[in-house]
Amino acid sequence: PECFARVLGVIAVTQGRLIEFGLDGDGQRRSRLRHLVTGDHTTVGITHRHSLVNPDLGTAVTVQVFSPPLGHD
């Protein structure tokens, strides 16, 4: 699971498809579930926690842009 504390960002699917599971504070899956396919995008923010899964055998490709960059406080 990824946690984006103090970070805003966008994730765009450029190939394939992904399933996004929303996570609660303990890292457990919540009821929020989204299917993302080529051309879809989603935003992530300060309180956003999720897990992305590729349900297919083929490749899924994303472009992810964050501000500030991940790993920089």
PDB file of N, CA, C and O in Angstrom:
ATOM      1  N   PRO A   1       0.829  -1.198   0.000  1.00  0.00           N
ATOM      2  CA  PRO A   1       0.000   0.000   0.000  1.00  0.00           C
ATOM      3  C   PRO A   1       0.864   1.250   0.000  1.00  0.00           C
ATOM      4  O   PRO A   1       1.940   1.262   0.559  1.00  0.00           O
ATOM      5  N   GLU A   2       0.371   2.244  -0.648  1.00  0.00           N
ATOM      6  CA  GLU A   2       1.091   3.501  -0.694  1.00  0.00           C
ATOM      7  C   GLU A   2       0.344   4.542   0.116  1.00  0.00           C
ATOM      8  O   GLU A   2      -0.865   4.582   0.140  1.00  0.00           O
ATOM      9  N   CYS A   3       1.097   5.401   0.791  1.00  0.00           N
ATOM     10  CA  CYS A   3       0.536   6.497   1.568  1.00  0.00           C
ATOM     11  C   CYS A   3       1.201   7.776   1.088  1.00  0.00           C
ATOM     12  O   CYS A   3       2.422   7.835   0.974  1.00  0.00           O
ATOM     13  N   PHE A   4       0.419   8.784   0.787  1.00  0.00           N
ATOM     14  CA  PHE A   4       0.927  10.008   0.204  1.00  0.00           C
ATOM     15  C   PHE A   4       0.843  11.161   1.194  1.00  0.00           C
ATOM     16  O   PHE A   4       0.192  12.167   0.946  1.00  0.00           O
ATOM     17  N   ALA A   5       1.518  11.023   2.333  1.00  0.00           N
ATOM     18  CA  ALA A   5       1.501  12.070   3.354  1.00  0.00           C
ATOM     19  C   ALA A   5       2.194  13.320   2.806  1.00  0.00           C
ATOM     20  O   ALA A   5       3.295  13.249   2.281  1.00  0.00           O
ATOM     21  N   ARG A   6       1.524  14.458   2.875  1.00  0.00           N
ATOM     22  CA  ARG A   6       2.047  15.751   2.455  1.00  0.00           C
ATOM     23  C   ARG A   6       2.353  15.816   0.960  1.00  0.00           C
ATOM     24  O   ARG A   6       3.182  16.620   0.535  1.00  0.00           O
ATOM     25  N   VAL A   7       1.742  14.957   0.150  1.00  0.00           N
ATOM     26  CA  VAL A   7       2.027  14.913  -1.277  1.00  0.00           C
ATOM     27  C   VAL A   7       0.719  14.944  -2.065  1.00  0.00           C
ATOM     28  O   VAL A   7      -0.265  14.337  -1.664  1.00  0.00           O
ATOM     29  N   LEU A   8       0.716  15.658  -3.176  1.00  0.00           N
ATOM     30  CA  LEU A   8      -0.392  15.646  -4.121  1.00  0.00           C
ATOM     31  C   LEU A   8       0.125  15.055  -5.420  1.00  0.00           C
ATOM     32  O   LEU A   8       1.291  15.263  -5.772  1.00  0.00           O
ATOM     33  N   GLY A   9      -0.733  14.340  -6.133  1.00  0.00           N
ATOM     34  CA  GLY A   9      -0.248  13.754  -7.373  1.00  0.00           C
ATOM     35  C   GLY A   9      -1.346  13.258  -8.283  1.00  0.00           C
ATOM     36  O   GLY A   9      -2.529  13.296  -7.956  1.00  0.00           O
ATOM     37  N   VAL A  10      -0.905  12.806  -9.466  1.00  0.00           N
ATOM     38  CA  VAL A  10      -1.787  12.246 -10.485  1.00  0.00           C
ATOM     39  C   VAL A  10      -1.163  10.955 -10.982  1.00  0.00           C
ATOM     40  O   VAL A  10       0.055  10.873 -11.170  1.00  0.00           O
ATOM     41  N   ILE A  11      -2.003   9.942 -11.159  1.00  0.00           N
ATOM     42  CA  ILE A  11      -1.567   8.676 -11.734  1.00  0.00           C
ATOM     43  C   ILE A  11      -2.392   8.449 -12.995  1.00  0.00           C
ATOM     44  O   ILE A  11      -3.624   8.450 -12.939  1.00  0.00           O
ATOM     45  N   ALA A  12      -1.716   8.293 -14.148  1.00  0.00           N
ATOM     46  CA  ALA A  12      -2.392   8.062 -15.423  1.00  0.00           C
ATOM     47  C   ALA A  12      -2.021   6.676 -15.941  1.00  0.00           C
ATOM     48  O   ALA A  12      -0.847   6.291 -15.916  1.00  0.00           O
ATOM     49  N   VAL A  13      -3.016   5.934 -16.403  1.00  0.00           N
ATOM     50  CA  VAL A  13      -2.779   4.612 -16.991  1.00  0.00           C
ATOM     51  C   VAL A  13      -2.557   4.812 -18.485  1.00  0.00           C
ATOM     52  O   VAL A  13      -3.426   5.317 -19.189  1.00  0.00           O
ATOM     53  N   THR A  14      -1.360   4.434 -18.967  1.00  0.00           N
ATOM     54  CA  THR A  14      -1.042   4.611 -20.385  1.00  0.00           C
ATOM     55  C   THR A  14      -1.120   3.311 -21.169  1.00  0.00           C
ATOM     56  O   THR A  14      -1.113   3.331 -22.391  1.00  0.00           O
ATOM     57  N   GLN A  15      -1.173   2.184 -20.450  1.00  0.00           N
ATOM     58  CA  GLN A  15      -1.325   0.880 -21.103  1.00  0.00           C
ATOM     59  C   GLN A  15      -1.883  -0.119 -20.105  1.00  0.00           C
ATOM     60  O   GLN A  15      -1.470  -0.142 -18.943  1.00  0.00           O
ATOM     61  N   GLY A  16      -2.835  -0.922 -20.543  1.00  0.00           N
ATOM     62  CA  GLY A  16      -3.378  -1.974 -19.690  1.00  0.00           C
ATOM     63  C   GLY A  16      -4.485  -1.476 -18.784  1.00  0.00           C
ATOM     64  O   GLY A  16      -5.145  -0.479 -19.072  1.00  0.00           O
ATOM     65  N   ARG A  17      -4.663  -2.192 -17.674  1.00  0.00           N
ATOM     66  CA  ARG A  17      -5.680  -1.784 -16.714  1.00  0.00           C
ATOM     67  C   ARG A  17      -5.233  -2.129 -15.307  1.00  0.00           C
ATOM     68  O   ARG A  17      -4.411  -3.027 -15.097  1.00  0.00           O
ATOM     69  N   LEU A  18      -5.791  -1.400 -14.346  1.00  0.00           N
ATOM     70  CA  LEU A  18      -5.465  -1.597 -12.932  1.00  0.00           C
ATOM     71  C   LEU A  18      -6.740  -1.577 -12.116  1.00  0.00           C
ATOM     72  O   LEU A  18      -7.739  -0.974 -12.519  1.00  0.00           O
ATOM     73  N   ILE A  19      -6.693  -2.213 -10.968  1.00  0.00           N
ATOM     74  CA  ILE A  19      -7.761  -2.097  -9.978  1.00  0.00           C
ATOM     75  C   ILE A  19      -7.159  -1.356  -8.794  1.00  0.00           C
ATOM     76  O   ILE A  19      -6.078  -1.704  -8.313  1.00  0.00           O
ATOM     77  N   GLU A  20      -7.849  -0.306  -8.357  1.00  0.00           N
ATOM     78  CA  GLU A  20      -7.402   0.466  -7.205  1.00  0.00           C
ATOM     79  C   GLU A  20      -8.296   0.145  -6.018  1.00  0.00           C
ATOM     80  O   GLU A  20      -9.513   0.293  -6.086  1.00  0.00           O
ATOM     81  N   PHE A  21      -7.686  -0.303  -4.928  1.00  0.00           N
ATOM     82  CA  PHE A  21      -8.398  -0.553  -3.684  1.00  0.00           C
ATOM     83  C   PHE A  21      -8.103   0.594  -2.728  1.00  0.00           C
ATOM     84  O   PHE A  21      -6.940   0.905  -2.488  1.00  0.00           O
ATOM     85  N   GLY A  22      -9.150   1.222  -2.182  1.00  0.00           N
ATOM     86  CA  GLY A  22      -8.953   2.214  -1.138  1.00  0.00           C
ATOM     87  C   GLY A  22      -8.608   1.515   0.157  1.00  0.00           C
ATOM     88  O   GLY A  22      -9.074   0.403   0.424  1.00  0.00           O
ATOM     89  N   LEU A  23      -7.737   2.119   0.964  1.00  0.00           N
ATOM     90  CA  LEU A  23      -7.307   1.518   2.218  1.00  0.00           C
ATOM     91  C   LEU A  23      -7.682   2.404   3.383  1.00  0.00           C
ATOM     92  O   LEU A  23      -7.678   3.634   3.272  1.00  0.00           O
ATOM     93  N   ASP A  24      -7.968   1.786   4.524  1.00  0.00           N
ATOM     94  CA  ASP A  24      -8.246   2.563   5.728  1.00  0.00           C
ATOM     95  C   ASP A  24      -6.938   2.841   6.459  1.00  0.00           C
ATOM     96  O   ASP A  24      -5.852   2.510   5.973  1.00  0.00           O
ATOM     97  N   GLY A  25      -6.999   3.441   7.638  1.00  0.00           N
ATOM     98  CA  GLY A  25      -5.821   3.818   8.401  1.00  0.00           C
ATOM     99  C   GLY A  25      -4.942   2.658   8.820  1.00  0.00           C
ATOM    100  O   GLY A  25      -3.754   2.825   9.075  1.00  0.00           O
ATOM    101  N   ASP A  26      -5.499   1.443   8.875  1.00  0.00           N
ATOM    102  CA  ASP A  26      -4.732   0.262   9.259  1.00  0.00           C
ATOM    103  C   ASP A  26      -4.201  -0.516   8.055  1.00  0.00           C
ATOM    104  O   ASP A  26      -3.656  -1.598   8.207  1.00  0.00           O
ATOM    105  N   GLY A  27      -4.399   0.034   6.860  1.00  0.00           N
ATOM    106  CA  GLY A  27      -3.943  -0.650   5.662  1.00  0.00           C
ATOM    107  C   GLY A  27      -4.871  -1.739   5.175  1.00  0.00           C
ATOM    108  O   GLY A  27      -4.525  -2.494   4.279  1.00  0.00           O
ATOM    109  N   GLN A  28      -6.072  -1.832   5.742  1.00  0.00           N
ATOM    110  CA  GLN A  28      -7.057  -2.831   5.326  1.00  0.00           C
ATOM    111  C   GLN A  28      -7.895  -2.277   4.181  1.00  0.00           C
ATOM    112  O   GLN A  28      -8.207  -1.097   4.141  1.00  0.00           O
ATOM    113  N   ARG A  29      -8.277  -3.138   3.261  1.00  0.00           N
ATOM    114  CA  ARG A  29      -9.089  -2.708   2.121  1.00  0.00           C
ATOM    115  C   ARG A  29     -10.452  -2.222   2.586  1.00  0.00           C
ATOM    116  O   ARG A  29     -11.091  -2.844   3.415  1.00  0.00           O
ATOM    117  N   ARG A  30     -10.879  -1.092   2.024  1.00  0.00           N
ATOM    118  CA  ARG A  30     -12.215  -0.555   2.272  1.00  0.00           C
ATOM    119  C   ARG A  30     -13.118  -0.938   1.111  1.00  0.00           C
ATOM    120  O   ARG A  30     -12.712  -1.631   0.196  1.00  0.00           O
ATOM    121  N   SER A  31     -14.319  -0.416   1.138  1.00  0.00           N
ATOM    122  CA  SER A  31     -15.280  -0.746   0.095  1.00  0.00           C
ATOM    123  C   SER A  31     -15.000  -0.014  -1.212  1.00  0.00           C
ATOM    124  O   SER A  31     -15.525  -0.386  -2.239  1.00  0.00           O
ATOM    125  N   ARG A  32     -14.162   1.025  -1.184  1.00  0.00           N
ATOM    126  CA  ARG A  32     -13.897   1.780  -2.418  1.00  0.00           C
ATOM    127  C   ARG A  32     -13.052   0.952  -3.369  1.00  0.00           C
ATOM    128  O   ARG A  32     -11.989   0.458  -3.022  1.00  0.00           O
ATOM    129  N   LEU A  33     -13.530   0.795  -4.575  1.00  0.00           N
ATOM    130  CA  LEU A  33     -12.864   0.004  -5.595  1.00  0.00           C
ATOM    131  C   LEU A  33     -13.054   0.717  -6.923  1.00  0.00           C
ATOM    132  O   LEU A  33     -14.175   1.091  -7.271  1.00  0.00           O
ATOM    133  N   ARG A  34     -11.973   0.930  -7.653  1.00  0.00           N
ATOM    134  CA  ARG A  34     -12.070   1.575  -8.962  1.00  0.00           C
ATOM    135  C   ARG A  34     -11.308   0.761  -9.989  1.00  0.00           C
ATOM    136  O   ARG A  34     -10.238   0.231  -9.699  1.00  0.00           O
ATOM    137  N   HIS A  35     -11.869   0.676 -11.187  1.00  0.00           N
ATOM    138  CA  HIS A  35     -11.205   0.042 -12.318  1.00  0.00           C
ATOM    139  C   HIS A  35     -10.655   1.153 -13.200  1.00  0.00           C
ATOM    140  O   HIS A  35     -11.392   2.045 -13.616  1.00  0.00           O
ATOM    141  N   LEU A  36      -9.361   1.112 -13.466  1.00  0.00           N
ATOM    142  CA  LEU A  36      -8.700   2.116 -14.291  1.00  0.00           C
ATOM    143  C   LEU A  36      -8.176   1.433 -15.547  1.00  0.00           C
ATOM    144  O   LEU A  36      -7.495   0.412 -15.466  1.00  0.00           O
ATOM    145  N   VAL A  37      -8.499   1.996 -16.714  1.00  0.00           N
ATOM    146  CA  VAL A  37      -8.048   1.434 -17.982  1.00  0.00           C
ATOM    147  C   VAL A  37      -7.243   2.487 -18.742  1.00  0.00           C
ATOM    148  O   VAL A  37      -7.183   3.646 -18.342  1.00  0.00           O
ATOM    149  N   THR A  38      -6.628   2.067 -19.845  1.00  0.00           N
ATOM    150  CA  THR A  38      -5.816   2.971 -20.651  1.00  0.00           C
ATOM    151  C   THR A  38      -6.581   4.276 -20.904  1.00  0.00           C
ATOM    152  O   THR A  38      -7.731   4.257 -21.330  1.00  0.00           O
ATOM    153  N   GLY A  39      -5.930   5.400 -20.585  1.00  0.00           N
ATOM    154  CA  GLY A  39      -6.535   6.715 -20.758  1.00  0.00           C
ATOM    155  C   GLY A  39      -7.150   7.281 -19.486  1.00  0.00           C
ATOM    156  O   GLY A  39      -7.417   8.474 -19.401  1.00  0.00           O
ATOM    157  N   ASP A  40      -7.386   6.441 -18.479  1.00  0.00           N
ATOM    158  CA  ASP A  40      -7.938   6.918 -17.202  1.00  0.00           C
ATOM    159  C   ASP A  40      -6.833   7.527 -16.345  1.00  0.00           C
ATOM    160  O   ASP A  40      -5.650   7.197 -16.492  1.00  0.00           O
ATOM    161  N   HIS A  41      -7.248   8.404 -15.437  1.00  0.00           N
ATOM    162  CA  HIS A  41      -6.319   8.944 -14.451  1.00  0.00           C
ATOM    163  C   HIS A  41      -7.042   9.125 -13.127  1.00  0.00           C
ATOM    164  O   HIS A  41      -8.262   9.168 -13.081  1.00  0.00           O
ATOM    165  N   THR A  42      -6.269   9.205 -12.070  1.00  0.00           N
ATOM    166  CA  THR A  42      -6.811   9.430 -10.739  1.00  0.00           C
ATOM    167  C   THR A  42      -5.865  10.357  -9.988  1.00  0.00           C
ATOM    168  O   THR A  42      -4.675  10.405 -10.285  1.00  0.00           O
ATOM    169  N   THR A  43      -6.409  11.109  -9.063  1.00  0.00           N
ATOM    170  CA  THR A  43      -5.580  11.984  -8.246  1.00  0.00           C
ATOM    171  C   THR A  43      -5.354  11.352  -6.883  1.00  0.00           C
ATOM    172  O   THR A  43      -6.159  10.548  -6.420  1.00  0.00           O
ATOM    173  N   VAL A  44      -4.238  11.697  -6.273  1.00  0.00           N
ATOM    174  CA  VAL A  44      -3.939  11.238  -4.926  1.00  0.00           C
ATOM    175  C   VAL A  44      -3.583  12.457  -4.091  1.00  0.00           C
ATOM    176  O   VAL A  44      -3.034  13.425  -4.595  1.00  0.00           O
ATOM    177  N   GLY A  45      -3.953  12.398  -2.827  1.00  0.00           N
ATOM    178  CA  GLY A  45      -3.731  13.548  -1.973  1.00  0.00           C
ATOM    179  C   GLY A  45      -3.226  13.179  -0.605  1.00  0.00           C
ATOM    180  O   GLY A  45      -2.850  12.035  -0.347  1.00  0.00           O
ATOM    181  N   ILE A  46      -3.247  14.143   0.252  1.00  0.00           N
ATOM    182  CA  ILE A  46      -2.649  14.044   1.576  1.00  0.00           C
ATOM    183  C   ILE A  46      -3.204  12.862   2.374  1.00  0.00           C
ATOM    184  O   ILE A  46      -2.470  12.187   3.080  1.00  0.00           O
ATOM    185  N   THR A  47      -4.488  12.586   2.276  1.00  0.00           N
ATOM    186  CA  THR A  47      -5.080  11.497   3.072  1.00  0.00           C
ATOM    187  C   THR A  47      -5.344  10.239   2.250  1.00  0.00           C
ATOM    188  O   THR A  47      -5.966   9.303   2.728  1.00  0.00           O
ATOM    189  N   HIS A  48      -4.868  10.196   1.018  1.00  0.00           N
ATOM    190  CA  HIS A  48      -5.161   9.088   0.106  1.00  0.00           C
ATOM    191  C   HIS A  48      -4.229   7.907   0.368  1.00  0.00           C
ATOM    192  O   HIS A  48      -3.018   8.042   0.316  1.00  0.00           O
ATOM    193  N   ARG A  49      -4.799   6.750   0.665  1.00  0.00           N
ATOM    194  CA  ARG A  49      -4.039   5.500   0.787  1.00  0.00           C
ATOM    195  C   ARG A  49      -4.698   4.485  -0.124  1.00  0.00           C
ATOM    196  O   ARG A  49      -5.906   4.327  -0.111  1.00  0.00           O
ATOM    197  N   HIS A  50      -3.876   3.797  -0.911  1.00  0.00           N
ATOM    198  CA  HIS A  50      -4.455   2.844  -1.854  1.00  0.00           C
ATOM    199  C   HIS A  50      -3.465   1.738  -2.188  1.00  0.00           C
ATOM    200  O   HIS A  50      -2.293   1.786  -1.840  1.00  0.00           O
ATOM    201  N   SER A  51      -3.985   0.753  -2.888  1.00  0.00           N
ATOM    202  CA  SER A  51      -3.189  -0.327  -3.440  1.00  0.00           C
ATOM    203  C   SER A  51      -3.628  -0.494  -4.884  1.00  0.00           C
ATOM    204  O   SER A  51      -4.823  -0.538  -5.173  1.00  0.00           O
ATOM    205  N   LEU A  52      -2.671  -0.546  -5.808  1.00  0.00           N
ATOM    206  CA  LEU A  52      -2.972  -0.743  -7.219  1.00  0.00           C
ATOM    207  C   LEU A  52      -2.580  -2.166  -7.609  1.00  0.00           C
ATOM    208  O   LEU A  52      -1.490  -2.629  -7.267  1.00  0.00           O
ATOM    209  N   VAL A  53      -3.464  -2.849  -8.346  1.00  0.00           N
ATOM    210  CA  VAL A  53      -3.235  -4.231  -8.745  1.00  0.00           C
ATOM    211  C   VAL A  53      -3.493  -4.365 -10.236  1.00  0.00           C
ATOM    212  O   VAL A  53      -4.497  -3.865 -10.749  1.00  0.00           O
ATOM    213  N   ASN A  54      -2.591  -5.044 -10.941  1.00  0.00           N
ATOM    214  CA  ASN A  54      -2.799  -5.376 -12.344  1.00  0.00           C
ATOM    215  C   ASN A  54      -3.485  -6.742 -12.380  1.00  0.00           C
ATOM    216  O   ASN A  54      -2.868  -7.755 -12.045  1.00  0.00           O
ATOM    217  N   PRO A  55      -4.769  -6.807 -12.793  1.00  0.00           N
ATOM    218  CA  PRO A  55      -5.485  -8.088 -12.779  1.00  0.00           C
ATOM    219  C   PRO A  55      -5.183  -8.971 -13.990  1.00  0.00           C
ATOM    220  O   PRO A  55      -5.671 -10.095 -14.057  1.00  0.00           O
ATOM    221  N   ASP A  56      -4.381  -8.473 -14.923  1.00  0.00           N
ATOM    222  CA  ASP A  56      -4.119  -9.205 -16.164  1.00  0.00           C
ATOM    223  C   ASP A  56      -2.712  -9.786 -16.184  1.00  0.00           C
ATOM    224  O   ASP A  56      -1.840  -9.375 -15.409  1.00  0.00           O
ATOM    225  N   LEU A  57      -2.483 -10.715 -17.111  1.00  0.00           N
ATOM    226  CA  LEU A  57      -1.144 -11.271 -17.295  1.00  0.00           C
ATOM    227  C   LEU A  57      -0.256 -10.320 -18.080  1.00  0.00           C
ATOM    228  O   LEU A  57       0.965 -10.388 -17.984  1.00  0.00           O
ATOM    229  N   GLY A  58      -0.864  -9.423 -18.868  1.00  0.00           N
ATOM    230  CA  GLY A  58      -0.108  -8.457 -19.662  1.00  0.00           C
ATOM    231  C   GLY A  58       0.422  -7.312 -18.811  1.00  0.00           C
ATOM    232  O   GLY A  58       0.139  -7.201 -17.614  1.00  0.00           O
ATOM    233  N   THR A  59       1.174  -6.458 -19.445  1.00  0.00           N
ATOM    234  CA  THR A  59       1.797  -5.318 -18.776  1.00  0.00           C
ATOM    235  C   THR A  59       0.811  -4.173 -18.585  1.00  0.00           C
ATOM    236  O   THR A  59      -0.005  -3.899 -19.458  1.00  0.00           O
ATOM    237  N   ALA A  60       0.907  -3.521 -17.452  1.00  0.00           N
ATOM    238  CA  ALA A  60       0.198  -2.270 -17.208  1.00  0.00           C
ATOM    239  C   ALA A  60       1.259  -1.195 -16.989  1.00  0.00           C
ATOM    240  O   ALA A  60       2.237  -1.422 -16.278  1.00  0.00           O
ATOM    241  N   VAL A  61       1.074  -0.039 -17.625  1.00  0.00           N
ATOM    242  CA  VAL A  61       2.043   1.055 -17.526  1.00  0.00           C
ATOM    243  C   VAL A  61       1.331   2.294 -17.011  1.00  0.00           C
ATOM    244  O   VAL A  61       0.232   2.621 -17.476  1.00  0.00           O
ATOM    245  N   THR A  62       1.954   2.972 -16.045  1.00  0.00           N
ATOM    246  CA  THR A  62       1.402   4.217 -15.528  1.00  0.00           C
ATOM    247  C   THR A  62       2.447   5.322 -15.593  1.00  0.00           C
ATOM    248  O   THR A  62       3.653   5.056 -15.601  1.00  0.00           O
ATOM    249  N   VAL A  63       1.969   6.557 -15.633  1.00  0.00           N
ATOM    250  CA  VAL A  63       2.804   7.735 -15.436  1.00  0.00           C
ATOM    251  C   VAL A  63       2.318   8.350 -14.136  1.00  0.00           C
ATOM    252  O   VAL A  63       1.128   8.621 -13.982  1.00  0.00           O
ATOM    253  N   GLN A  64       3.247   8.556 -13.191  1.00  0.00           N
ATOM    254  CA  GLN A  64       2.883   9.076 -11.876  1.00  0.00           C
ATOM    255  C   GLN A  64       3.706  10.329 -11.615  1.00  0.00           C
ATOM    256  O   GLN A  64       4.929  10.304 -11.708  1.00  0.00           O
ATOM    257  N   VAL A  65       2.991  11.414 -11.278  1.00  0.00           N
ATOM    258  CA  VAL A  65       3.634  12.700 -11.031  1.00  0.00           C
ATOM    259  C   VAL A  65       3.206  13.185  -9.650  1.00  0.00           C
ATOM    260  O   VAL A  65       2.014  13.224  -9.357  1.00  0.00           O
ATOM    261  N   PHE A  66       4.186  13.554  -8.807  1.00  0.00           N
ATOM    262  CA  PHE A  66       3.902  13.968  -7.435  1.00  0.00           C
ATOM    263  C   PHE A  66       4.610  15.279  -7.113  1.00  0.00           C
ATOM    264  O   PHE A  66       5.695  15.555  -7.631  1.00  0.00           O
ATOM    265  N   SER A  67       3.989  16.054  -6.251  1.00  0.00           N
ATOM    266  CA  SER A  67       4.586  17.305  -5.775  1.00  0.00           C
ATOM    267  C   SER A  67       4.338  17.444  -4.290  1.00  0.00           C
ATOM    268  O   SER A  67       3.186  17.411  -3.862  1.00  0.00           O
ATOM    269  N   PRO A  68       5.369  17.603  -3.473  1.00  0.00           N
ATOM    270  CA  PRO A  68       6.766  17.478  -3.871  1.00  0.00           C
ATOM    271  C   PRO A  68       7.072  16.047  -4.259  1.00  0.00           C
ATOM    272  O   PRO A  68       6.301  15.133  -3.946  1.00  0.00           O
ATOM    273  N   PRO A  69       8.208  15.811  -4.955  1.00  0.00           N
ATOM    274  CA  PRO A  69       8.550  14.450  -5.358  1.00  0.00           C
ATOM    275  C   PRO A  69       8.585  13.514  -4.150  1.00  0.00           C
ATOM    276  O   PRO A  69       8.952  13.916  -3.059  1.00  0.00           O
ATOM    277  N   LEU A  70       8.184  12.273  -4.358  1.00  0.00           N
ATOM    278  CA  LEU A  70       8.202  11.290  -3.271  1.00  0.00           C
ATOM    279  C   LEU A  70       9.629  11.149  -2.738  1.00  0.00           C
ATOM    280  O   LEU A  70      10.587  11.166  -3.502  1.00  0.00           O
ATOM    281  N   GLY A  71       9.753  11.043  -1.441  1.00  0.00           N
ATOM    282  CA  GLY A  71      11.052  10.921  -0.824  1.00  0.00           C
ATOM    283  C   GLY A  71      11.706  12.239  -0.476  1.00  0.00           C
ATOM    284  O   GLY A  71      12.789  12.285   0.069  1.00  0.00           O
ATOM    285  N   HIS A  72      11.026  13.360  -0.800  1.00  0.00           N
ATOM    286  CA  HIS A  72      11.552  14.687  -0.479  1.00  0.00           C
ATOM    287  C   HIS A  72      10.572  15.385   0.445  1.00  0.00           C
ATOM    288  O   HIS A  72       9.415  15.536   0.111  1.00  0.00           O
ATOM    289  N   ASP A  73      11.008  15.814   1.602  1.00  0.00           N
ATOM    290  CA  ASP A  73      10.110  16.511   2.526  1.00  0.00           C
ATOM    291  C   ASP A  73      10.155  17.996   2.320  1.00  0.00           C
ATOM    292  O   ASP A  73      11.042  18.584   1.906  1.00  0.00           O
TER     293      ASP A  73
END
